[in-house]
XYZ file of C-alpha atoms in Angstrom:
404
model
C -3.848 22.116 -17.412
C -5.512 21.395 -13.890
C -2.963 19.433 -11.701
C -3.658 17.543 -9.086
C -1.509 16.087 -6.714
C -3.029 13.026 -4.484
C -1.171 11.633 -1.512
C -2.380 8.008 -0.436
C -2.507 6.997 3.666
C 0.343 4.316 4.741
C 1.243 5.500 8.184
C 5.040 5.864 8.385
C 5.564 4.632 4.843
C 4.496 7.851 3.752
C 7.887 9.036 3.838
C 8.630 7.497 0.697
C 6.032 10.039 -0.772
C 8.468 12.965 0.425
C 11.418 10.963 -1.091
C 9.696 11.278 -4.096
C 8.993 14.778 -4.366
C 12.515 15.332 -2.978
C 14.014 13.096 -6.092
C 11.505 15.310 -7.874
C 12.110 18.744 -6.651
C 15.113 18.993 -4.432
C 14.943 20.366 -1.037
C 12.450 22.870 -2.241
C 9.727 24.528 0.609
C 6.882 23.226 1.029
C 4.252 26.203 -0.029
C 6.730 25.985 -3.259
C 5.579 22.422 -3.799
C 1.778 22.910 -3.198
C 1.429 25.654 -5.773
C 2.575 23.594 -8.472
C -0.903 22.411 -7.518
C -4.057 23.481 -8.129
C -5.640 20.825 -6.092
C -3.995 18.625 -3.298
C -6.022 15.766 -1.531
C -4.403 13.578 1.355
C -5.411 10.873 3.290
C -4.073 9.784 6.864
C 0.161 9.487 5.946
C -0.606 11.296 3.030
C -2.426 13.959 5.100
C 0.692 14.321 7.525
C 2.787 15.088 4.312
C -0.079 17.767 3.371
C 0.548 19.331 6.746
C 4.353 19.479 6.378
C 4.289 20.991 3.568
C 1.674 23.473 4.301
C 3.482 24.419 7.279
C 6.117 25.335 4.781
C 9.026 23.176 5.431
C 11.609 22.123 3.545
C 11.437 18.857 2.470
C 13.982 17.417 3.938
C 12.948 18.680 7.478
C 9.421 17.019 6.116
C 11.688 14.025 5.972
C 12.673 14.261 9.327
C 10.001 14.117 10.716
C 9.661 11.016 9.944
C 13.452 10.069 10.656
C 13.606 11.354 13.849
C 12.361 8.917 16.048
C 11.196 11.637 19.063
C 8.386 12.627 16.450
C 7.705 9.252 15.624
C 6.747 8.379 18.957
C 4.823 11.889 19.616
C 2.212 10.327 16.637
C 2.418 7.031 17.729
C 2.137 7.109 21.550
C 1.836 3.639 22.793
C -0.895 3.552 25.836
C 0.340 1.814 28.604
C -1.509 -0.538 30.802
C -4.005 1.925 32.930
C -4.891 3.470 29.911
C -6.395 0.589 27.232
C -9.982 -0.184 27.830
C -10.862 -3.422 28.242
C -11.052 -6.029 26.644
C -7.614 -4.855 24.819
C -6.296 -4.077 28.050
C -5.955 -7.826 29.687
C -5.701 -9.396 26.012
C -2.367 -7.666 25.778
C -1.133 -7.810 29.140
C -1.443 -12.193 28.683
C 0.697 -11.131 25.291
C -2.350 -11.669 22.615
C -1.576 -8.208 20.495
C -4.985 -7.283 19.681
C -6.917 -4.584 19.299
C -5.072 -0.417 19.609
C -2.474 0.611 20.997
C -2.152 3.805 20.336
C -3.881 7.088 22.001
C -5.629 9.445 19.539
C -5.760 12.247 22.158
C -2.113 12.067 22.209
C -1.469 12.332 18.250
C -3.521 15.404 18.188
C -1.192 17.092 20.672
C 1.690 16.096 18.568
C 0.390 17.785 15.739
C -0.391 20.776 17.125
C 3.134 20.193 18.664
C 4.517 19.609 14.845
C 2.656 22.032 12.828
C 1.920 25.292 15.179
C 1.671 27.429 12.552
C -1.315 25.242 11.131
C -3.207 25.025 14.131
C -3.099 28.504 14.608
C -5.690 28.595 11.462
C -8.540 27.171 9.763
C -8.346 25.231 6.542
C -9.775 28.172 3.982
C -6.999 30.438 5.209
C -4.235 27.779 3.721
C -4.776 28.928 0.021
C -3.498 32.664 0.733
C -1.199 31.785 3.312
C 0.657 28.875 0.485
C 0.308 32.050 -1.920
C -2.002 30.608 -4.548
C -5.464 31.430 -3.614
C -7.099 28.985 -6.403
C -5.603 26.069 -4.506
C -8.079 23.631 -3.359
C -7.107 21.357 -0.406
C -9.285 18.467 0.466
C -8.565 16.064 3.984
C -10.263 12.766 3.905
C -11.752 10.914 6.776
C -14.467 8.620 8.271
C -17.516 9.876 10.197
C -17.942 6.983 12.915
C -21.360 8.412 13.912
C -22.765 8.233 10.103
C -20.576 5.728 9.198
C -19.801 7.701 6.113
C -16.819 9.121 4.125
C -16.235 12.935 5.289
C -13.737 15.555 3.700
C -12.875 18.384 5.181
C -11.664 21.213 2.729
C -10.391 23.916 2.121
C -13.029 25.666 -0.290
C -17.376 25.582 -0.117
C -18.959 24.858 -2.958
C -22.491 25.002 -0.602
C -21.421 27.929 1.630
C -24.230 26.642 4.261
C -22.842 23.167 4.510
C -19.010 23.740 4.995
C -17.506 22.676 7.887
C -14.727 25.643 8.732
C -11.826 23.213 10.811
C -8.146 23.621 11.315
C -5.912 21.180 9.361
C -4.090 20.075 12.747
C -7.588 18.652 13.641
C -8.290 17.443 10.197
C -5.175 15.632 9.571
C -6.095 13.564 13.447
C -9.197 12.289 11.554
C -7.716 11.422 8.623
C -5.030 9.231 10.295
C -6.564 7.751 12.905
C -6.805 4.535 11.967
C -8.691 1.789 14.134
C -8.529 -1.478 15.000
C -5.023 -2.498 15.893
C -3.389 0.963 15.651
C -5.626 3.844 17.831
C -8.566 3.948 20.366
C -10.730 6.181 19.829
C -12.635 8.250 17.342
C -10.762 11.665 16.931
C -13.208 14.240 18.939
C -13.315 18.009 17.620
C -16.024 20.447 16.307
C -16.326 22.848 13.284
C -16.112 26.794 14.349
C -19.186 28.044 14.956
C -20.568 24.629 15.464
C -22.030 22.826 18.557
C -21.876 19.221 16.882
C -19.075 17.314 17.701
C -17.497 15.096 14.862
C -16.307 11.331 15.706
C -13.579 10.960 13.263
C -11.629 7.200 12.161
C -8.865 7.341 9.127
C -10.267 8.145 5.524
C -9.522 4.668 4.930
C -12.133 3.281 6.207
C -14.847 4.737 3.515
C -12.698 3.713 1.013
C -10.402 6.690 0.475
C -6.824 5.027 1.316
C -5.751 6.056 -2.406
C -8.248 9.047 -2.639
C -7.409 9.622 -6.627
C -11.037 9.394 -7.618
C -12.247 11.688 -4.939
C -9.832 14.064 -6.409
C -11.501 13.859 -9.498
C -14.662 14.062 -8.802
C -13.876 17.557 -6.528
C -12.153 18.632 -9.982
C -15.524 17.350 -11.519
C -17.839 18.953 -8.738
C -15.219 22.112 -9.361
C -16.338 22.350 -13.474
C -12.779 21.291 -14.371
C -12.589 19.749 -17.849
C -11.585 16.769 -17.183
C -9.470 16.224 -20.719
C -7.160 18.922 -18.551
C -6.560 16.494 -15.713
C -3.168 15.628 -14.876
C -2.517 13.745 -11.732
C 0.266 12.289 -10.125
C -0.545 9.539 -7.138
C 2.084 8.697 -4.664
C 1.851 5.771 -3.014
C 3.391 4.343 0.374
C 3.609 1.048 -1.289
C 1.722 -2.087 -1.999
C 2.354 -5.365 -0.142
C 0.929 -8.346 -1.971
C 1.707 -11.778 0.270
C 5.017 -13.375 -0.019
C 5.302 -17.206 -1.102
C 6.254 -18.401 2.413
C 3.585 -16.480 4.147
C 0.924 -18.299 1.482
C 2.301 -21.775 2.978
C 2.398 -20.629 6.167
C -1.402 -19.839 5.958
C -2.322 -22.902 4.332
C -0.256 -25.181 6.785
C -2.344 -23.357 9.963
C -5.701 -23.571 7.822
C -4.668 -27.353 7.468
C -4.241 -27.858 11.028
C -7.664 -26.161 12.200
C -9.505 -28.061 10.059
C -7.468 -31.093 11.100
C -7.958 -30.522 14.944
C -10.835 -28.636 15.437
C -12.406 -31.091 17.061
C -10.003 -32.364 18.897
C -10.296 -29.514 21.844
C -7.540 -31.296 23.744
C -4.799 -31.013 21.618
C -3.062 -28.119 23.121
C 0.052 -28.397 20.708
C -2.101 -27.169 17.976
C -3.693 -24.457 19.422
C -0.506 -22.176 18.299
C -1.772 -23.056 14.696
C -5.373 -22.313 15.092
C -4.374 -19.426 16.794
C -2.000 -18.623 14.187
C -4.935 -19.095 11.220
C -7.780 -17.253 13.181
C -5.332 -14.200 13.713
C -4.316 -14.073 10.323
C -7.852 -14.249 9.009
C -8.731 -11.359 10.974
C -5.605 -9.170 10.767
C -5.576 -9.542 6.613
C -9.374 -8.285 6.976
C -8.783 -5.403 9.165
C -5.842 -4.599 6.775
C -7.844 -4.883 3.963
C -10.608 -2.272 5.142
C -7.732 0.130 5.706
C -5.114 -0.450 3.044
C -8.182 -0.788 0.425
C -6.185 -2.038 -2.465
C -5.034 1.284 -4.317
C -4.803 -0.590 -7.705
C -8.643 -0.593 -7.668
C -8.409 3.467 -7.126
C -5.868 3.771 -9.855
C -7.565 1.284 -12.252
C -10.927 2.923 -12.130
C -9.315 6.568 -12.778
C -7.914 5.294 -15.625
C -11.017 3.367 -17.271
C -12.975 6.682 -15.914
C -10.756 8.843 -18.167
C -11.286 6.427 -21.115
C -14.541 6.414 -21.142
C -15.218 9.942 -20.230
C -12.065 11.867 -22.171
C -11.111 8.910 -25.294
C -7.460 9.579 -24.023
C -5.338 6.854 -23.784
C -5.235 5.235 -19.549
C -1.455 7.011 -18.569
C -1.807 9.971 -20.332
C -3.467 12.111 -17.601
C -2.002 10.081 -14.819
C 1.226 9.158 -13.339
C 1.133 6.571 -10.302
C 4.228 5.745 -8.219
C 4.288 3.666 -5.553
C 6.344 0.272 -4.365
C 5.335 -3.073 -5.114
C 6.847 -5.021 -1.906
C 6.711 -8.266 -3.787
C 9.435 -10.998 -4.871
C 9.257 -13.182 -8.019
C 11.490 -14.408 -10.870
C 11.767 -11.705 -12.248
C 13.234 -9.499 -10.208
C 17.022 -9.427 -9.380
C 18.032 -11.581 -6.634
C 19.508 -8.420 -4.764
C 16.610 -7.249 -3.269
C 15.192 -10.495 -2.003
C 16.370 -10.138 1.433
C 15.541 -6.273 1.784
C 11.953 -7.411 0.378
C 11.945 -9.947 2.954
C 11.949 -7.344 5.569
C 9.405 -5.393 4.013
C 6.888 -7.775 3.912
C 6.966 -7.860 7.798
C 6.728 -4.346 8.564
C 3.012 -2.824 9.704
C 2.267 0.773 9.446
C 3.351 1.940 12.809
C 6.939 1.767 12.659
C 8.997 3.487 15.223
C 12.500 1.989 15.312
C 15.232 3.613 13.572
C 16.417 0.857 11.965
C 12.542 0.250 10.514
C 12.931 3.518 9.191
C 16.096 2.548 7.662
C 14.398 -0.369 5.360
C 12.248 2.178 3.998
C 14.938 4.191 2.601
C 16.089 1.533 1.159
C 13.012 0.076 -0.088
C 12.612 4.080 -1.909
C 16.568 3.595 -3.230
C 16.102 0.058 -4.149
C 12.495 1.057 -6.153
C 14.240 3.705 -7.723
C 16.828 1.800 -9.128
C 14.660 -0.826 -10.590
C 14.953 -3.326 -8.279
C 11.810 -3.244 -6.670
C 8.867 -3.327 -9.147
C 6.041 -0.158 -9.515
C 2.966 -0.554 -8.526
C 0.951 -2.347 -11.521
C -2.667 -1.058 -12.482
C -3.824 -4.255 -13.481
C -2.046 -7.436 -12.649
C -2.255 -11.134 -12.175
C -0.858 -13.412 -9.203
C 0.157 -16.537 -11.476
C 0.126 -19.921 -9.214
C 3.439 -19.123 -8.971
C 3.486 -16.182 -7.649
C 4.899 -14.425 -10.332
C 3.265 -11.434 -11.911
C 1.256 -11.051 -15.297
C 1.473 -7.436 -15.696
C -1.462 -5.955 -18.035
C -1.388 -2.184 -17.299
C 1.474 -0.907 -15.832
C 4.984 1.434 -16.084
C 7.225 -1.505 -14.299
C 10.292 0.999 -13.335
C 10.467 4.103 -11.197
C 12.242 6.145 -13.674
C 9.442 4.797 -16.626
C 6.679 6.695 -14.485
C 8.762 9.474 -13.521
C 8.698 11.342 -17.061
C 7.796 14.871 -17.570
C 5.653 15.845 -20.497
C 6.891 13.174 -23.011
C 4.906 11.249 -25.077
C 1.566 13.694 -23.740
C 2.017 12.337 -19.929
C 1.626 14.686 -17.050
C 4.407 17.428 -16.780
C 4.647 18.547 -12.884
């Protein structure tokens, strides 16, 4: 069988992916977890667990690298006043929290800080250095000067178009995500190359779950794809909570109400309120790019390609932060929390809620991601295609699903 593993972007939530493979594997090194592999593909997060684990750490020093807050704040360097570019720069100084925050120049010198060993090498060297030579390793990012997916990888399958990089600069592509997190395009060039790339996250061309790129490199690759069998891990899957839906529709009320009325400076919180969340949940939605359409495609790929039945070459885990009826009361309040955190999170005690969240998932009491899924009116879920448990995805080679 050809096993891929595919790591989706998420920012600091990808430490739940390493929680996985820990509850998976133990606290086993990293090149020991990559040649279970015969081809890995990462996006932004993801992409930072690729790099851990290629610089051969343990997991659970992959973990901390998340946990300790020091590192946290090496990737996510907050720009101070002198060094945003206007208009961000005055917007946030009057306390109006748009637009980055983060430097990009910065982040790169934290992962060359983070993973020496990796910068010390380019990206076709990884195979031999893991100790599986057949490994294929594939980064995903945006070209802002084509605006175009690019991957960097490991492997040429057109000698005279491959792009030889390190992963350190690869990885500051892949997770450089715009908008409202870093400023500018991630700047490096190819060896032996004069062209510069311009580099935003991987998200951004529609790669945030990057299953069916790995698929079609397997594809590109000759695999046959009935010998497919990928696991997807997830940094989880916020749908919007009840009160946030009444929230929106109270400050969409209130535009429409008062829009008009310029005067009416009381309101102006709520129109304010309404216009930022409209632009915010679009923003989000370029880079979060719902990975149930990734998943749900695979699957309906395989069908119609392989005849198998949609899990048996796949196994998906990743959170649902959502509450309904159905779910035990317990984890309302911890889901609560979830819903407000972004991707940049920093704090220890942010940290914190994600272990929980991963504990909490694991025992059942927050929901897997679904495949295929309604939002009833009231707010419940109408599952279609979908393991609903932690521990029902997390089988090895029963029933003909993926053994890893």
């Amino acid at each position: 069988m050809y096993k891929i593993l595919s790591l989706d972007g998420g920012g600091s939530w990808a430490i739940i992916q390493l929680l996985t493979l820990r509850d998976r594997y133990g606290n086993m090194n990293g090149h020991k977890v990559l040649r279970k592999f015969d081809l890995v593909i990462a996006n932004s997060g993801g992409s930072i667990v690729l790099a851990a684990l290629a610089e051969n750490y343990s997991i659970d020093k992959a973990i901390s690298l998340f946990k300790d807050k020091e590192n946290r704040e090496r990737i996510f360097y907050k720009n101070s006043f002198r060094d945003r570019f206007f208009p961000v720069d005055y917007l946030r100084a009057f306390g109006i929290g748009f637009g980055p925050k983060y430097s990009a120049l910065k982040k790169r010198e934290a992962f060359e800080y983070l993973f020496p060993e990796m910068d010390k090498v380019q990206m076709s060297e990884l195979p031999k250095i893991i100790g599986k030579e057949s490994l294929k390793i594939v980064v995903c990012t945006y070209d802002a000067l084509n605006n175009r997916a690019k991957f960097f990888k490991s492997y040429a399958l057109n000698p005279a178009r491959y792009d030889s990089v390190r992963l350190t600069q690869a990885i500051n592509g892949s997770s450089n995500a715009p908008v409202q997190y870093f400023d500018f395009p991630a700047r490096f060039k190819a060896k032996e190359s004069d062209v510069y790339f311009e580099l935003w996250d991987g998200a951004l061309g529609g790669f945030n779950n990057p299953i069916l790129a790995g698929i079609i490199e397997a594809y590109k690759l000759k695999v046959d794809l009935k010998d497919l069998q990928i696991v997807s891990l997830g940094t989880s899957n916020p749908l919007m909570s009840s009160d946030s839906k009444e929230k929106f529709w109270d400050w969409k009320l209130t535009a429409q109400k008062y829009r008009r009325k310029k005067l009416a400076f009381h309101r102006m919180k709520s129109q304010l309120s309404f216009f930022g969340e409209t632009v915010f949940n679009q923003a989000k939605t370029i880079l979060y790019q719902p990975p149930d359409t990734a998943n749900y495609m695979a699957m309906m790929f395989f069908k119609a390609t392989t005849g198998k039945e949609l899990n048996d070459n796949i196994i998906r885990l990743s959170p649902l932060i959502h509450f309904d009826d159905k779910l035990s009361t317990e984890a309302e309040p911890l889901i609560k929390q979830l819903y407000a955190l972004e991707m940049d999170l920093t704090k220890d005690a942010q940290i914190d809620l994600l272990l929980q969240c991963f504990n909490a998932w694991k025992a059942g009491k927050i929901y897997n991601q679904p495949i295929e899924f309604e939002v009833e009116r009231n707010n419940d879920q109408l599952f279609r295609l979908i393991d609903l448990c932690y521990q029902d995805e997390w089988i090895s080679g029963e029933n003909g699903r993926p053994k890893i």
